[in-house]
PDB file of C-alpha atoms and ligand atoms in Angstrom:
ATOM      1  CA  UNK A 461      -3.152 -26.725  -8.116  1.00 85.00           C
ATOM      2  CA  UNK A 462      -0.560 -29.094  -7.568  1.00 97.00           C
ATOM      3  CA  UNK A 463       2.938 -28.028  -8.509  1.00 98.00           C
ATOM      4  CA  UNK A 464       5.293 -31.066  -9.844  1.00 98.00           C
ATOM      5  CA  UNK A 465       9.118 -29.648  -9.986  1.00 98.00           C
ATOM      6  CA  UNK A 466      12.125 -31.329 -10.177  1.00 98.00           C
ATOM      7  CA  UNK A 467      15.264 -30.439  -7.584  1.00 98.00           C
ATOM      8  CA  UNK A 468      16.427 -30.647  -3.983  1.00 98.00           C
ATOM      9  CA  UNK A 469      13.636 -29.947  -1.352  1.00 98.00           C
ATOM     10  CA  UNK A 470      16.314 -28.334   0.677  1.00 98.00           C
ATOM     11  CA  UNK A 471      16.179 -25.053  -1.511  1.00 98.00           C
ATOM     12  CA  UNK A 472      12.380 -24.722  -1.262  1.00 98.00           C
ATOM     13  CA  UNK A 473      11.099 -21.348   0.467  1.00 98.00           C
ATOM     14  CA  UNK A 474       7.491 -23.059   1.673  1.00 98.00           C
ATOM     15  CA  UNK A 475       6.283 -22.937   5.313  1.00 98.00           C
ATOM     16  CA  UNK A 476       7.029 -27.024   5.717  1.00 99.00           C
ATOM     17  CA  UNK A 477       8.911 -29.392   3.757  1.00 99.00           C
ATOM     18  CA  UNK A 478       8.276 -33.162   4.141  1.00 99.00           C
ATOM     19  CA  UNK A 479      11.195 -35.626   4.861  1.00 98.00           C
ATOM     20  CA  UNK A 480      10.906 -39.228   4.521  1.00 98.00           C
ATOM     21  CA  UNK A 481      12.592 -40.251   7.810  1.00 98.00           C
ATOM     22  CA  UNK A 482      13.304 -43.030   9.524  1.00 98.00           C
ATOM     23  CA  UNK A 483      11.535 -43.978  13.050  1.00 98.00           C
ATOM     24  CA  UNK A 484      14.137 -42.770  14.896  1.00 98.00           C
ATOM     25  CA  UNK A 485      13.936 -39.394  13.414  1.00 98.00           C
ATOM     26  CA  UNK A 486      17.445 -39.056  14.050  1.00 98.00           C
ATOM     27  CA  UNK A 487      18.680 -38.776  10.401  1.00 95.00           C
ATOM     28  CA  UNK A 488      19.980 -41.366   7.296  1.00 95.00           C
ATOM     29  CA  UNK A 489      20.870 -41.007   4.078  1.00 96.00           C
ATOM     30  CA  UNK A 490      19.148 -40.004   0.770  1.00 98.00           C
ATOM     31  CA  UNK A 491      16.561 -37.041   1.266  1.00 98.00           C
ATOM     32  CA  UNK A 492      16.974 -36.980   5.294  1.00 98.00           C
ATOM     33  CA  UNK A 493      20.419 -36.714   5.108  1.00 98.00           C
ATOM     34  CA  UNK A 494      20.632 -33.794   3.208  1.00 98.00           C
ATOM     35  CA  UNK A 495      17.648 -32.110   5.115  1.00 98.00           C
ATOM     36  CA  UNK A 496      19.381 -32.336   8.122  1.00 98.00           C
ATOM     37  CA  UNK A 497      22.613 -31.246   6.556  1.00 98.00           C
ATOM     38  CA  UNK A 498      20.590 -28.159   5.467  1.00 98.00           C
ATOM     39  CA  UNK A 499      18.771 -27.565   8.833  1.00 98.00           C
ATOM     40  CA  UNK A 500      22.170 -27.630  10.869  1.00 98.00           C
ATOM     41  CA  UNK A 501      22.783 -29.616  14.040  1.00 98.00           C
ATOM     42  CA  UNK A 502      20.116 -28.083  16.236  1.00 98.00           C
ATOM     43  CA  UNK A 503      17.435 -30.028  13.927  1.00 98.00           C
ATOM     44  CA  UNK A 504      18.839 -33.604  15.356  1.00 98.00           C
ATOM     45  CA  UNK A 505      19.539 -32.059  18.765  1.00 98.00           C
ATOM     46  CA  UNK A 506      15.245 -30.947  18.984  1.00 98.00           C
ATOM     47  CA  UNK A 507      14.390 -34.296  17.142  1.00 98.00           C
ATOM     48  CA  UNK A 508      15.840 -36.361  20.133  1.00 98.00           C
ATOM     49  CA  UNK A 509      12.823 -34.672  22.223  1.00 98.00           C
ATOM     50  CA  UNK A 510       9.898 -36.156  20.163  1.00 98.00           C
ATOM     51  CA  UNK A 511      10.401 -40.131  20.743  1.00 97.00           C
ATOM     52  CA  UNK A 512      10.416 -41.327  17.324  1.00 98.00           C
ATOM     53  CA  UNK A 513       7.504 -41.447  14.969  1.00 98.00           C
ATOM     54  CA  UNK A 514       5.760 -44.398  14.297  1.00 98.00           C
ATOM     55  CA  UNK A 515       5.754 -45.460  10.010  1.00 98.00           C
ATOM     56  CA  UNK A 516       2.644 -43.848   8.788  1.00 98.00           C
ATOM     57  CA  UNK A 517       2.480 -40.790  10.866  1.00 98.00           C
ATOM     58  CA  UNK A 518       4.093 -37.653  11.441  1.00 98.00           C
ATOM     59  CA  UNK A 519       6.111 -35.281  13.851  1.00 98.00           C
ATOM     60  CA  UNK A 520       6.463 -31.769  13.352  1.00 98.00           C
ATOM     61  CA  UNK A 521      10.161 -29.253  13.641  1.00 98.00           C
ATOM     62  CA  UNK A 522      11.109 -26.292  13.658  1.00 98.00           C
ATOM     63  CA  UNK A 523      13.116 -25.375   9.739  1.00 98.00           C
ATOM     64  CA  UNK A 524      16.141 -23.963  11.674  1.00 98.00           C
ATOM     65  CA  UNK A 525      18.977 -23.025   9.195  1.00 98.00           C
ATOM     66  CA  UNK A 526      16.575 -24.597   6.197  1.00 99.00           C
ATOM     67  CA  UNK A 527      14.846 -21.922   3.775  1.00 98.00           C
ATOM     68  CA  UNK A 528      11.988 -23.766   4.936  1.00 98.00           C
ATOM     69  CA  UNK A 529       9.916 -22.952   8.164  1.00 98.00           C
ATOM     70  CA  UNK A 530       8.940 -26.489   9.527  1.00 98.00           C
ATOM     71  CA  UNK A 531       9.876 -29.825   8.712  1.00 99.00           C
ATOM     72  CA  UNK A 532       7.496 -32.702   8.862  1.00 99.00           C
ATOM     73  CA  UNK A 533       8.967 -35.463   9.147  1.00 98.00           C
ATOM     74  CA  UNK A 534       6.989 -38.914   8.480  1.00 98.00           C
ATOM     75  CA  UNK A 535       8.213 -42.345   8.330  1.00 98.00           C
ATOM     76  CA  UNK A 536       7.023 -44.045   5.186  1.00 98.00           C
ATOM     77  CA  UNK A 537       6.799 -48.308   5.033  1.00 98.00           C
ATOM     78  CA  UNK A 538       9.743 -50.222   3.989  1.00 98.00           C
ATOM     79  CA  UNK A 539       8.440 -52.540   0.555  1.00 98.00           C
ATOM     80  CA  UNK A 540       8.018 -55.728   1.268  1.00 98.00           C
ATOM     81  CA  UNK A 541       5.825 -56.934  -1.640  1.00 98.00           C
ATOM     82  CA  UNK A 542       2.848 -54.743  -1.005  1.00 98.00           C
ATOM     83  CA  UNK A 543       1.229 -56.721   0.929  1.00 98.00           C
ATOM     84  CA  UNK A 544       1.983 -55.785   4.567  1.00 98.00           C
ATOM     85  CA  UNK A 545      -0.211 -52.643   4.424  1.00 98.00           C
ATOM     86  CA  UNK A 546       2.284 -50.773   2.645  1.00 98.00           C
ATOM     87  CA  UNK A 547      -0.161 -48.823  -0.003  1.00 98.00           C
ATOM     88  CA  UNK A 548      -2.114 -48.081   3.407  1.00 98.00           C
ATOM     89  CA  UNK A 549       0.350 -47.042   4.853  1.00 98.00           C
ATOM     90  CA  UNK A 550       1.820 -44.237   2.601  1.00 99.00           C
ATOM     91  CA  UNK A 551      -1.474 -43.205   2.062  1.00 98.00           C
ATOM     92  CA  UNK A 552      -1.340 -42.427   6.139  1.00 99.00           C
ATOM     93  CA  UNK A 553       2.297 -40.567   5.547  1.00 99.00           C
ATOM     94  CA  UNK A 554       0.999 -37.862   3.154  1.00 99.00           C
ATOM     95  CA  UNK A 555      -2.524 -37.895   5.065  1.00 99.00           C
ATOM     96  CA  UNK A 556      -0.685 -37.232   8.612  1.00 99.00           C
ATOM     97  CA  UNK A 557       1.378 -34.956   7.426  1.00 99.00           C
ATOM     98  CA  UNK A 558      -0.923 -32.592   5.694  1.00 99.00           C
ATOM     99  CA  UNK A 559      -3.503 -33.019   8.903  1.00 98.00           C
ATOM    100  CA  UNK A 560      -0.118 -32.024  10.923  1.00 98.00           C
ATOM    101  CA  UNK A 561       0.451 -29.100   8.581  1.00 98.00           C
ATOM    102  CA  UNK A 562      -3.639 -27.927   8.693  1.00 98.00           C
ATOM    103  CA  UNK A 563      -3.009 -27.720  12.634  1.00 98.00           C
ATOM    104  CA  UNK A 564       0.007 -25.096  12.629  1.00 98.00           C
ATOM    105  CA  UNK A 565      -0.862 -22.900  10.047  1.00 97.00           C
ATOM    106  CA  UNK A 566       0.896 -24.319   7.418  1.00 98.00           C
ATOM    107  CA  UNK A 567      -0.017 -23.363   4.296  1.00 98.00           C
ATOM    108  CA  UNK A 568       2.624 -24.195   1.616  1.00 98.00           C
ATOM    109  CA  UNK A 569       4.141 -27.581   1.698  1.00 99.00           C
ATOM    110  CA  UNK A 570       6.519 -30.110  -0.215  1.00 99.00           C
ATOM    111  CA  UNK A 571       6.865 -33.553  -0.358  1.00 99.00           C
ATOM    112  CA  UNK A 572       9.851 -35.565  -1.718  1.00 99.00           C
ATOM    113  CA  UNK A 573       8.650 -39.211  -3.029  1.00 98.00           C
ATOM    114  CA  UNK A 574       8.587 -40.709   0.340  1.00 98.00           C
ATOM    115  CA  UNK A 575       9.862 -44.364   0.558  1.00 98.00           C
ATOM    116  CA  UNK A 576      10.747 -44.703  -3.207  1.00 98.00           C
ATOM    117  CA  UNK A 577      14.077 -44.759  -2.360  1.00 98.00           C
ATOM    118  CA  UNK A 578      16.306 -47.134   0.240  1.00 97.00           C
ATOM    119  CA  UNK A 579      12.372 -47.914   1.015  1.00 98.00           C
ATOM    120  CA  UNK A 580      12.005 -49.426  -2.364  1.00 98.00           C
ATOM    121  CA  UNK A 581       7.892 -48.258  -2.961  1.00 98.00           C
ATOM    122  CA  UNK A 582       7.358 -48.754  -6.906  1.00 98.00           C
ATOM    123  CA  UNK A 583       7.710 -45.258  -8.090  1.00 98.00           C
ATOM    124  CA  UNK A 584       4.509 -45.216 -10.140  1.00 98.00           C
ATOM    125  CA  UNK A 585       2.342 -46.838  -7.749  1.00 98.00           C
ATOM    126  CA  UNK A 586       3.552 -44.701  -5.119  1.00 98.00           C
ATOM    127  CA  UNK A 587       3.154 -41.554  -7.553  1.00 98.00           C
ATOM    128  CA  UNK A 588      -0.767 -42.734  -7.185  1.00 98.00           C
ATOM    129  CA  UNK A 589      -0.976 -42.409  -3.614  1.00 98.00           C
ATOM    130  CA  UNK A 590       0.722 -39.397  -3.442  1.00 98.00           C
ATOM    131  CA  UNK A 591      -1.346 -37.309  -6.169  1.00 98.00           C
ATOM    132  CA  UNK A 592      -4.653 -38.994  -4.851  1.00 98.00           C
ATOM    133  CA  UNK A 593      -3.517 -37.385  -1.784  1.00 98.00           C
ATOM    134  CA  UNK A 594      -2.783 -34.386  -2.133  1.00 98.00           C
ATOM    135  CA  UNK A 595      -5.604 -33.799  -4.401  1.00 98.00           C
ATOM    136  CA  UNK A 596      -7.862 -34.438  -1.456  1.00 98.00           C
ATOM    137  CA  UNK A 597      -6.337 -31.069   0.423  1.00 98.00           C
ATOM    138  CA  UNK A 598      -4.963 -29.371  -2.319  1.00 97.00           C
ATOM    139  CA  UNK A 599      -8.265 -27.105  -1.658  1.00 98.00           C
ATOM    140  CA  UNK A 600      -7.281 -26.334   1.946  1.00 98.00           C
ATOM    141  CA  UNK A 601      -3.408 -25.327   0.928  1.00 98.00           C
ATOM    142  CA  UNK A 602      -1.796 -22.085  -1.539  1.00 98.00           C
ATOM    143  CA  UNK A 603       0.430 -24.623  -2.626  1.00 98.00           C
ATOM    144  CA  UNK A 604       0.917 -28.515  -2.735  1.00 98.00           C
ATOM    145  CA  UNK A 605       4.253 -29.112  -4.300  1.00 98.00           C
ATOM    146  CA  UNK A 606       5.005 -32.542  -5.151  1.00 98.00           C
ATOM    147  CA  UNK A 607       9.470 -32.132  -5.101  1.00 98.00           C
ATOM    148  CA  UNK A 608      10.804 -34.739  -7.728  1.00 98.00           C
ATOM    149  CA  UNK A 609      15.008 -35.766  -7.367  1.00 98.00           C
ATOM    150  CA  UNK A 610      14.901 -36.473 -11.267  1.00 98.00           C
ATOM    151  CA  UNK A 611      13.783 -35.689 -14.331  1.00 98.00           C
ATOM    152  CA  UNK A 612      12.149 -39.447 -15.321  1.00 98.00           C
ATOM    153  CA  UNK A 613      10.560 -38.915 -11.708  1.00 98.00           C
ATOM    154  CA  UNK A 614       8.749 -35.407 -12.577  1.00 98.00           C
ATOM    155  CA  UNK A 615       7.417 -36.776 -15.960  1.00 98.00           C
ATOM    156  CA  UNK A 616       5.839 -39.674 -14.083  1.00 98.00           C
ATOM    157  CA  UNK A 617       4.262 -37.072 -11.770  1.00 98.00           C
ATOM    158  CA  UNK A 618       3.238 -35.306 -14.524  1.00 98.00           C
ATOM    159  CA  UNK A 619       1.210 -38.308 -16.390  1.00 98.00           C
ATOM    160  CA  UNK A 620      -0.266 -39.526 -12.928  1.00 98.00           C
ATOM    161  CA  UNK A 621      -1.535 -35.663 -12.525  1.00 97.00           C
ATOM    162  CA  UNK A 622      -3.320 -35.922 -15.794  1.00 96.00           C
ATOM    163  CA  UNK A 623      -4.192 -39.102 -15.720  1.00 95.00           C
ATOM    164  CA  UNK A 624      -5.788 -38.192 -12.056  1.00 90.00           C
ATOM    165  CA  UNK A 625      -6.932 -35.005 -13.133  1.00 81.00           C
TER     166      UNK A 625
HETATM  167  P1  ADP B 411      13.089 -43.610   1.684  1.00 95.20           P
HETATM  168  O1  ADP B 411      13.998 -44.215   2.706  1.00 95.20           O
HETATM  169  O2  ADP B 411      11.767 -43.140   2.273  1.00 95.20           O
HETATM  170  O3  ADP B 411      12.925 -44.441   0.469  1.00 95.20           O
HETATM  171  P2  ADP B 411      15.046 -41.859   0.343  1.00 95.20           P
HETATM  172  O4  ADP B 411      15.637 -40.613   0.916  1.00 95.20           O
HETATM  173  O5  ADP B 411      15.949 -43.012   0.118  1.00 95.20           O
HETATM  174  O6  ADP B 411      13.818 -42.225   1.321  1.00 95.20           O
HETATM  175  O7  ADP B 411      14.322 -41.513  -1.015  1.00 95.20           O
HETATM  176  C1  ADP B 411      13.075 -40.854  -1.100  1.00 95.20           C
HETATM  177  C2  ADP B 411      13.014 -40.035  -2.361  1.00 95.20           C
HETATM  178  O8  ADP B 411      13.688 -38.800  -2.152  1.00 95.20           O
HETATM  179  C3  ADP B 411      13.687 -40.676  -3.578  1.00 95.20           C
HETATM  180  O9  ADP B 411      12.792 -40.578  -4.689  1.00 95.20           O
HETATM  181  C4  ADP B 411      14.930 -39.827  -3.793  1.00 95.20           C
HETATM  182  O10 ADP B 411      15.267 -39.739  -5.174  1.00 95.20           O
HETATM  183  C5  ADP B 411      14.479 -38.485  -3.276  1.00 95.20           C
HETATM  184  N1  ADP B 411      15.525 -37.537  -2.841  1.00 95.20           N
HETATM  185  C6  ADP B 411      16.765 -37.781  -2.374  1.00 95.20           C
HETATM  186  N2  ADP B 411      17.390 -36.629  -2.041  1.00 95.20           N
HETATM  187  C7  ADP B 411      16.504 -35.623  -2.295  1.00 95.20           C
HETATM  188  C8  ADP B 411      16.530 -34.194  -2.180  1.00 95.20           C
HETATM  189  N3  ADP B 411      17.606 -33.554  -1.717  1.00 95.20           N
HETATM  190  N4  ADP B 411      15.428 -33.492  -2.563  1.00 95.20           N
HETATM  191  C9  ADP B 411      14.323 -34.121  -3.026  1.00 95.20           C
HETATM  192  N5  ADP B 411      14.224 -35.450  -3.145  1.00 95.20           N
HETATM  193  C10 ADP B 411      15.299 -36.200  -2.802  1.00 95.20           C
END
């Protein structure tokens, strides 16, 4: 069953949360920001030892000060138009991260809407790619939980999951 709520992924008490960073993996704004607010300073000092990620995949951390056990941090595509492999693309985000999270034990997990923010992704078609995938594993997880920043982007979830159901 995949859970759709609406708040800050920061709070959530899973064994991974998901944060759409940047290729550095070195912080930004929006939901990376406040994850590594959250996390405290040692999650930017360990970060500096994995290289970067690469858009489309994903690098795993230790939770630190964060509720949360692990953070996963993938790099989603920047919008140009959709057609420069982004659908492709974000498909590989939530696909590398829940292979990532199958590897380490990881059996709760929560995503934030990667790259429909600064990244610009169309919320509903990126609401698509994001159900479809976490459909495909919700089998091999105790919980999937899809974290929405707003109310108008939970009731999207919501009609994708039923219209995906
Ligand atoms: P990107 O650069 O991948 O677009 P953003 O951080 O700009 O990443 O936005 C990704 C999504 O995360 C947006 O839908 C935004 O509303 C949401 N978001 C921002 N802060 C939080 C948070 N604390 N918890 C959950 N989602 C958040």
């Amino acid at each position: 069953m995949i859970e759709v709520v609406c708040g800050d992924i920061t709070a959530l008490d899973v064994d991974a949360i998901v944060n759409a960073a940047n290729n550095s993996l070195l912080g930004g704004g929006g939901v990376d920001g406040a994850i590594h607010r959250a996390a405290g300073p040692e999650l930017l000092a360990f970060n500096r030892s994995l290289g970067g990620c690469r858009t489309g995949e994903a690098k795993l951390s230790p939770g630190f000060s964060l509720p949360a056990r692990h953070v996963i941090s993938t790099v989603g595509p920047v919008w140009h138009g959709g057609q420069q492999g982004e659908p492709e693309l974000l498909e590989s985000c939530y696909v590398s991260s829940l292979e990532l999270a199958l590897a380490h034990d990881i059996r709760s997990i929560a995503f934030p809407g990667i790259s429909t923010g600064v990244y610009g992704f169309p919320k509903e078609q990126a609401a698509v790619i994001a159900i479809r995938a976490m459909q495909s594993y919700e089998a091999r997880f105790e919980r999937i939980i899809a974290c929405c920043f707003s109310e108008a982007d939970a009731a999207l979830y919501r009609e994708v999951l039923q219209e995906h159901s």
